[in-house]
């Protein structure tokens, strides 16, 4: 399988939360640090880097400043260093409850405090020196075993998660990280939680919660007994092994989960590569050969479609479309036009892709009619987490409305019908639009929303009024944006 950006390890970014539920913040003014912010935003995001050379020391770099946290001998802390020096070296000491203690390696003192009274001068660990790690990445990803070079996925036949797949294909490869009680759970695509003994359960419990540890840029998951998740046995069943320290077997990468889609043409058949290299609308069911990985280019916002047979869709002689390209080029890029419940694709020759009478796809049309329109269905987000510019979408306490600026997130369930999506929240209530564009989550009947995949990793959601969903100044989710851009785009 070619790389070409398909397998991209996510840069691990996170916030650090102190004992009073405030986030470590790097300020631009004076490069000062404090722990005053109630939520995780740009100034609260940090990147962990290994210190060059031998040893276990690490560096904490502010994501928005690009500078390093440092602690002087007298305990004063700042985030001013453009290059990491001796005072920037810290040791991470994971605690039994999942929190971290940060110790200055050269001076041996512990980092902590509250609000703008932070220092690295404590000689003993108190609650003020305990930090919770809160990942700042989107929590839905693919999980790759570093030692086996295989992806984790739900195996329904054995009722377990196994790391035995060469590619993260299909909905089963989606893993959702759930932040709960200062620790993380691993949730499968069917909404079950992974226990450390390898079982899948419907409700979170002590043995489904893991402490995150970082080693050389990789992730390890430590269970409540101090043991680490690893692929075990010939099938690679994911469960806690015997090691109390993470080796290569216990390390994982998180990779970006690109949308995987199926498409239905005007003849009501699925677009497929089952019968050869020609892309044709000739199948009655959606399986691997009918599933395509869709990747949107950051600059042009055009998309590519990658097939399970290992080739990109590409424009060939006389306008034909074949799944034969092994590299991304101009002929593999398609422009998407969103037309309500349908989508049209324009190829690099400036013509629209249509379904010919024999079902084969070809870019030979100058105008969009019925044969040029397709239903596009997202298949690898049966459960959905949305994040906007100000934070995650979450139920508002004591209300049927939805917040858009939260550090924590709720998981929503997605269903599909005739080019539109229905979103179900806590308690089974459906999203629906109320008066003045408000979006509520307690509907008894499903309301249709249209998903438009406008940018890489971001979707615009259109309500029945024709307006797009956005986070308003009050932090409430509203359907009142005229254009699918900026605050009306959501990471999914």
C-alpha atoms as one frame of an Amber mdcrd trajectory, in Angstrom:
protein
   0.000   0.000   0.000   1.538   3.343  -0.969   2.113   5.890   1.754   1.284
   9.195   0.019  -0.118  10.487   3.292  -2.471   7.553   3.808  -0.635   6.382
   6.928   0.052   9.482   8.976   1.011   9.121  12.617  -0.777  11.756  14.649
   1.453  14.199  16.518   0.600  13.629  20.171  -0.599  16.937  21.586  -2.145
  17.294  25.018  -3.141  19.553  27.862  -2.000  19.202  31.473  -4.735  19.646
  34.086  -3.870  20.345  37.717  -5.666  19.278  40.879  -8.084  22.235  40.675
  -9.114  21.331  37.087  -7.171  24.177  35.477  -4.944  23.787  32.412  -1.253
  24.639  32.165  -1.088  27.700  29.900   1.805  29.301  28.014   1.238  33.048
  27.612   2.694  35.087  24.769   3.252  38.096  27.030   6.480  37.611  28.931
   6.479  33.882  28.104   4.920  33.256  31.506   3.090  30.077  32.490   0.028
  29.705  34.683  -2.692  27.210  35.502  -5.806  29.377  35.226  -7.611  28.221
  32.066 -10.823  26.207  32.585 -10.718  24.600  29.114  -8.296  23.211  26.548
  -7.624  25.677  23.741  -4.641  26.796  21.677  -2.530  28.240  24.526  -3.040
  25.102  26.614  -1.685  22.579  24.092   1.736  20.984  24.639   3.908  18.553
  22.691   6.182  16.015  24.383   9.602  15.560  22.788  12.471  13.252  23.795
  15.602  15.093  24.892  18.347  14.561  22.276  20.834  11.928  23.363  20.660
   9.213  25.985  18.483   9.094  29.076  14.809   9.359  29.937  14.504  13.160
  30.107  11.814  14.793  27.978  10.953  18.290  26.778   7.617  20.120  26.953
   7.102  22.419  23.970   4.232  24.889  23.755   2.324  24.140  20.563   1.399
  27.759  19.864   4.652  29.459  20.963   7.050  26.797  19.709   9.133  27.385
  22.878  10.155  25.063  25.682   9.138  24.897  29.329  12.086  25.436  31.678
  12.713  25.406  35.419  15.632  27.239  37.022  17.476  26.174  40.164  15.483
  28.624  42.307  12.201  27.115  41.031  11.207  29.860  38.606   9.432  28.517
  35.509   8.868  30.018  32.053   8.200  29.002  28.470  10.803  31.175  26.764
  13.574  28.887  25.502  13.720  28.728  21.705  16.178  25.844  21.930  16.132
  23.223  24.667  18.829  23.706  27.292  19.729  21.973  30.539  16.891  23.601
  32.502  14.314  22.290  29.994  14.888  18.651  30.909  12.091  16.990  32.886
  11.357  13.482  34.087   7.777  12.196  33.851   6.786  10.091  36.870   3.416
   8.365  36.225   1.331   7.878  39.373  -0.994   4.929  40.176  -4.129   7.032
  39.518  -2.939   7.931  36.005  -1.678  11.430  36.763   1.844  12.645  36.067
   4.455  14.254  38.269   6.987  16.445  36.443  10.429  16.542  38.016  13.245
  18.835  36.915  16.018  16.452  35.932  18.973  18.758  36.711  17.566  20.142
  39.978  15.432  17.262  41.305  12.468  19.465  42.298   8.798  18.924  41.422
   6.669  21.219  39.239   3.255  22.383  40.428   1.092  25.109  41.936  -2.128
  26.950  41.148  -3.154  29.827  38.886  -0.152  32.175  38.381   1.734  30.750
  41.356   3.580  27.954  39.579   7.062  26.841  40.506   9.389  23.871  40.291
  10.740  23.937  43.844   8.737  21.329  45.774  10.826  18.644  47.457   7.832
  16.326  47.997   4.776  15.401  45.935   1.463  16.917  47.041  -1.846  17.238
  45.115  -0.532  20.529  43.656   2.198  18.588  41.793  -0.184  16.115  40.122
  -1.129  16.669  36.459  -3.741  14.883  34.361  -2.913  14.296  30.688  -5.754
  15.353  28.377  -5.137  14.530  24.700  -5.749  17.457  22.364  -6.012  15.367
  19.196  -9.313  14.245  17.730 -10.074  11.051  19.672 -11.100   8.845  16.730
  -8.151   7.164  15.044  -6.520   3.931  13.930  -4.323   2.031  16.395  -1.123
   0.474  15.012   0.944  -2.064  16.959   4.581  -0.916  16.696   6.087  -4.410
  17.080   3.716  -6.287  14.740   3.098  -3.432  12.267  -0.549  -4.458  12.240
  -3.708  -2.449  12.873  -6.176  -3.127  15.659  -9.757  -3.801  14.643 -12.932
  -5.333  16.008 -13.191  -9.041  15.189 -16.924  -9.843  15.525 -16.399 -13.602
  15.058 -14.136 -13.849  18.121 -15.768 -10.943  19.959 -12.460  -9.175  20.611
 -10.117  -6.506  19.272  -7.154  -7.985  17.403  -4.047  -6.423  15.852  -3.686
  -8.503  12.683  -4.729  -6.236   9.813  -2.287  -4.944   7.177  -4.529  -1.957
   6.460  -7.085  -0.094   8.620  -9.929  -0.953   6.259 -13.607  -0.639   7.041
 -15.560   0.511  10.046 -14.080  -2.178  12.330 -10.696  -0.384  12.395 -12.090
   2.750  14.064 -10.998   3.173  17.696 -12.407   5.975  19.850 -10.522   7.191
  22.926 -12.888   8.083  25.760 -11.566  10.441  28.464 -13.066   9.423  31.805
 -12.002   9.844  35.432  -8.616  11.257  34.355  -7.905   8.123  32.324  -8.737
   6.745  28.872 -10.976   3.959  27.622 -10.741   2.321  24.197 -14.118   2.098
  22.496 -14.785  -0.178  19.509 -16.924   0.817  16.530 -19.947  -0.948  18.062
 -19.652   1.221  21.220 -18.144  -1.413  23.531 -15.219  -0.845  25.871 -12.047
  -2.931  25.877 -11.274  -4.592  29.224  -7.677  -5.384  30.085  -8.473  -9.119
  29.937  -9.457  -8.762  26.272 -13.222  -8.834  26.793 -15.547  -6.198  25.343
 -18.189  -4.743  27.685 -20.985  -2.230  27.243 -20.282  -0.100  30.324 -16.982
   1.460  31.481 -15.439   0.032  34.651 -12.087   0.013  36.432 -10.554  -2.588
  34.095 -11.532  -0.582  30.990  -9.578   2.505  32.086  -5.942   3.017  31.145
  -3.195   5.437  32.055  -1.428   6.897  29.025   2.345   6.682  28.911   4.640
   8.050  26.212   7.886   6.441  25.128   9.934   7.780  22.210   6.835   9.343
  20.677   4.760   6.164  21.007   1.786   5.412  23.262   1.399   2.736  25.934
  -1.792   1.903  27.852  -1.345   0.833  31.503  -4.269  -0.876  33.243  -5.350
  -0.590  36.878  -3.069  -3.507  37.848   0.025  -1.825  36.388   0.171  -4.065
  33.301   0.236  -2.870  29.682  -1.992  -3.592  26.706  -0.284  -5.625  23.983
  -1.249  -7.875  21.058  -1.089 -11.422  22.463  -0.914 -14.779  20.684  -0.991
 -15.628  16.984  -4.132 -13.562  16.337  -2.820 -10.512  18.201  -5.698 -10.295
  20.705  -5.467  -6.948  22.481  -5.231  -7.444  26.248  -2.915  -6.736  29.160
   0.242  -8.824  29.096   2.678  -9.564  31.891   5.024  -6.623  31.559   5.126
  -3.887  34.178   7.300  -1.741  31.904   6.458  -0.950  28.289   8.703  -2.628
  25.709   8.240  -2.481  21.922   5.408  -5.041  22.178   3.369  -2.629  24.320
   3.816   0.456  22.130   1.272   1.857  19.655   0.936   4.643  17.105  -2.271
   6.582  16.595  -2.931   7.277  12.906  -5.353   9.683  11.297  -8.626   8.014
  10.327  -9.566   9.274   6.871 -13.213   8.982   5.805 -14.144   5.726   4.091
 -17.168   5.933   1.830 -19.430   3.959  -0.467 -21.159   5.510  -3.481 -24.469
   4.673  -5.134 -25.169   5.668  -8.744 -28.454   6.503 -10.476 -29.039   2.792
 -11.240 -29.198   2.212  -7.439 -26.056   0.074  -7.544 -22.839   0.499  -5.598
 -19.718   1.789  -7.279 -17.171  -1.040  -7.165 -13.841  -2.463  -8.360 -14.954
  -6.064  -7.806 -14.813  -7.034 -11.478 -11.463  -5.502 -12.439  -9.654  -2.195
 -12.754 -12.606  -0.285 -14.226 -14.629   1.621 -11.642 -18.244   0.599 -12.270
 -21.648   0.936 -10.627 -22.619  -2.743 -10.780 -22.949  -4.212  -7.269 -25.956
  -4.755  -5.018 -24.127  -4.835  -1.672 -21.433  -2.805   0.067 -18.330  -4.817
   0.979 -14.575  -4.168   0.745 -14.539  -3.760  -3.048 -17.259  -1.122  -2.769
 -15.459   0.848  -0.039 -13.112   3.723  -0.904 -10.815   5.749   1.294 -11.426
   9.428   0.561  -8.605  11.896   1.193  -8.969  15.644   0.654  -5.944  17.710
  -0.355  -5.263  20.578   2.064  -4.497  23.176  -0.629  -6.797  22.397  -3.544
  -9.558  20.711  -1.480  -9.886  18.169  -4.259 -10.159  14.531  -3.243  -8.721
  11.152  -4.124 -10.409   7.765  -3.830  -8.284   4.779  -2.851  -9.608   1.249
  -3.353  -9.196  -1.947  -1.327  -7.306  -3.426  -4.295  -4.484  -0.922  -3.762
  -5.055   1.707  -6.445  -6.293   5.277  -6.682  -9.053   6.246  -9.063  -7.421
   7.866 -12.071  -8.544   9.429 -15.328  -7.434   7.344 -18.335  -7.810   7.567
 -22.132 -11.247   8.560 -23.475 -12.384   9.697 -20.026 -12.479   6.297 -18.348
 -11.978   5.913 -14.587  -9.768   3.072 -13.359  -8.421   2.174  -9.900  -4.851
   1.634 -11.055  -2.745   4.616  -9.927  -0.134   3.966  -7.246   0.760   7.642
  -6.743  -1.285  10.799  -6.270  -1.167  13.075  -9.335  -3.383  15.543 -11.174
  -5.316  12.698 -12.858  -6.252  11.160  -9.479  -7.778  14.377  -8.123 -11.525
  15.032  -8.284 -13.445  18.161  -7.419 -16.611  17.571  -5.375 -19.776  19.578
  -5.947 -22.373  19.206  -3.216 -25.908  19.075  -4.576 -28.192  18.539  -1.601
 -28.423  14.816  -0.929 -26.168  14.034  -3.893 -22.629  14.806  -4.985 -21.090
  15.320  -8.435 -17.424  14.721  -9.249 -15.395  16.709 -11.765 -12.206  15.094
 -13.082  -8.929  16.754 -14.121 -10.144  17.052 -17.728 -12.823  19.506 -16.529
 -15.666  17.073 -17.165 -18.092  15.428 -14.780 -17.987  11.750 -13.917 -21.087
   9.948 -15.105 -22.415   6.414 -15.144 -22.520   4.976 -18.660 -25.181   2.498
 -19.770 -22.966  -0.485 -18.935 -22.392   0.895 -15.417 -18.799   1.997 -15.992
 -17.800   5.459 -14.739 -16.305   7.966 -17.158 -15.552  11.709 -17.017 -17.281
  12.676 -20.260 -20.135  15.004 -19.250 -20.232  18.787 -19.493 -23.350  19.160
 -17.349 -24.808  17.484 -14.272 -27.904  15.361 -14.690 -29.198  12.227 -13.002
 -26.375  10.023 -14.302 -23.757  12.448 -12.935 -25.129  12.447  -9.371 -24.107
   9.965  -6.695 -25.128   9.220  -3.135 -22.008   9.330  -0.953 -22.201   7.532
   2.392 -19.637   7.779   5.200 -19.251   4.278   6.670 -16.479   4.532   9.278
 -18.135   6.903  11.733 -21.034   4.963  13.258 -20.144   6.877  16.410 -19.246
  10.525  15.996 -17.189  13.088  17.923 -17.276  16.677  16.640 -14.757  19.417
  17.404 -14.959  23.024  16.262 -12.630  26.000  16.606 -13.568  26.525  20.264
 -13.778  22.936  21.481 -15.852  19.776  21.375 -19.614  19.365  20.997 -21.173
  18.168  24.229 -24.606  18.081  25.861 -25.262  21.153  27.977 -25.963  20.232
  31.586 -29.655  20.332  32.481 -30.667  21.359  28.958 -31.620  19.862  25.609
 -29.121  22.138  23.864 -25.526  21.449  22.812 -22.315  23.247  23.755 -19.530
  23.718  21.199 -16.672  24.897  23.410 -16.077  22.028  25.810 -12.786  20.286
  26.657 -14.638  17.002  27.060 -16.767  15.456  24.344 -19.889  13.393  23.961
 -20.103  10.510  21.527 -23.069  10.642  19.137 -24.536   7.868  16.995 -24.874
   8.338  13.255 -27.364   6.720  10.886 -27.894   7.269   7.172 -30.822   7.416
   4.773 -30.958   8.534   1.121 -28.012  10.954   1.194 -28.740  12.405   4.650
 -27.631  11.633   8.199 -29.513  11.395  11.460 -27.654  12.133  14.705 -28.664
  10.530  18.002 -27.378  11.622  21.373 -27.587  10.676  25.021 -30.775   8.856
  25.962 -31.587   8.113  22.326 -32.912  11.576  21.462 -32.345  12.856  17.917
 -30.793  16.166  16.946 -33.321  18.615  15.580 -33.486  22.303  14.814 -35.660
  24.452  17.022 -36.680  28.084  16.952 -34.218  30.754  15.790 -31.757  28.126
  14.535 -31.062  26.426  17.857 -30.045  22.752  17.675 -31.543  20.464  20.302
 -30.844  16.816  21.134 -34.130  15.465  22.469 -36.112  14.834  19.295 -38.461
  11.858  19.148 -38.215  11.739  15.362 -35.049  11.827  13.282 -34.280  15.018
  11.382 -32.113  14.875   8.277 -28.766  16.678   8.175 -26.534  16.864   5.110
 -22.795  16.252   5.502 -20.470  18.069   3.096 -16.818  17.002   3.316 -15.232
  20.343   2.502 -11.688  20.109   3.863  -9.286  17.453   5.030 -10.645  16.093
   8.306 -13.501  18.634   8.404 -17.158  18.449   7.527 -19.869  21.067   7.110
 -23.303  20.032   8.427 -26.378  21.506   6.764 -29.783  21.619   8.447 -33.129
  21.325   6.698 -33.367  25.137   6.662 -30.367  25.215   4.323 -28.206  26.855
   7.015 -24.975  25.337   8.313 -24.274  24.359  11.905 -21.796  26.530  13.795
 -20.748  27.379  17.318 -22.283  30.699  18.308 -20.756  33.369  20.561 -22.715
  31.902  23.481 -21.095  28.505  22.943 -24.362  26.940  21.789 -24.718  24.918
  18.591 -26.843  26.780  16.072 -27.955  26.294  12.453 -27.562  29.839  11.176
 -24.370  30.010   9.083 -24.747  30.929   5.401 -21.442  29.463   4.193 -19.617
  26.185   4.923 -16.368  27.711   6.207 -14.547  28.729   9.393 -16.740  28.210
  12.452 -19.125  26.096  10.353 -16.521  23.354   9.795 -16.106  20.459  12.212
 -13.394  17.891  12.813 -15.031  14.467  12.798
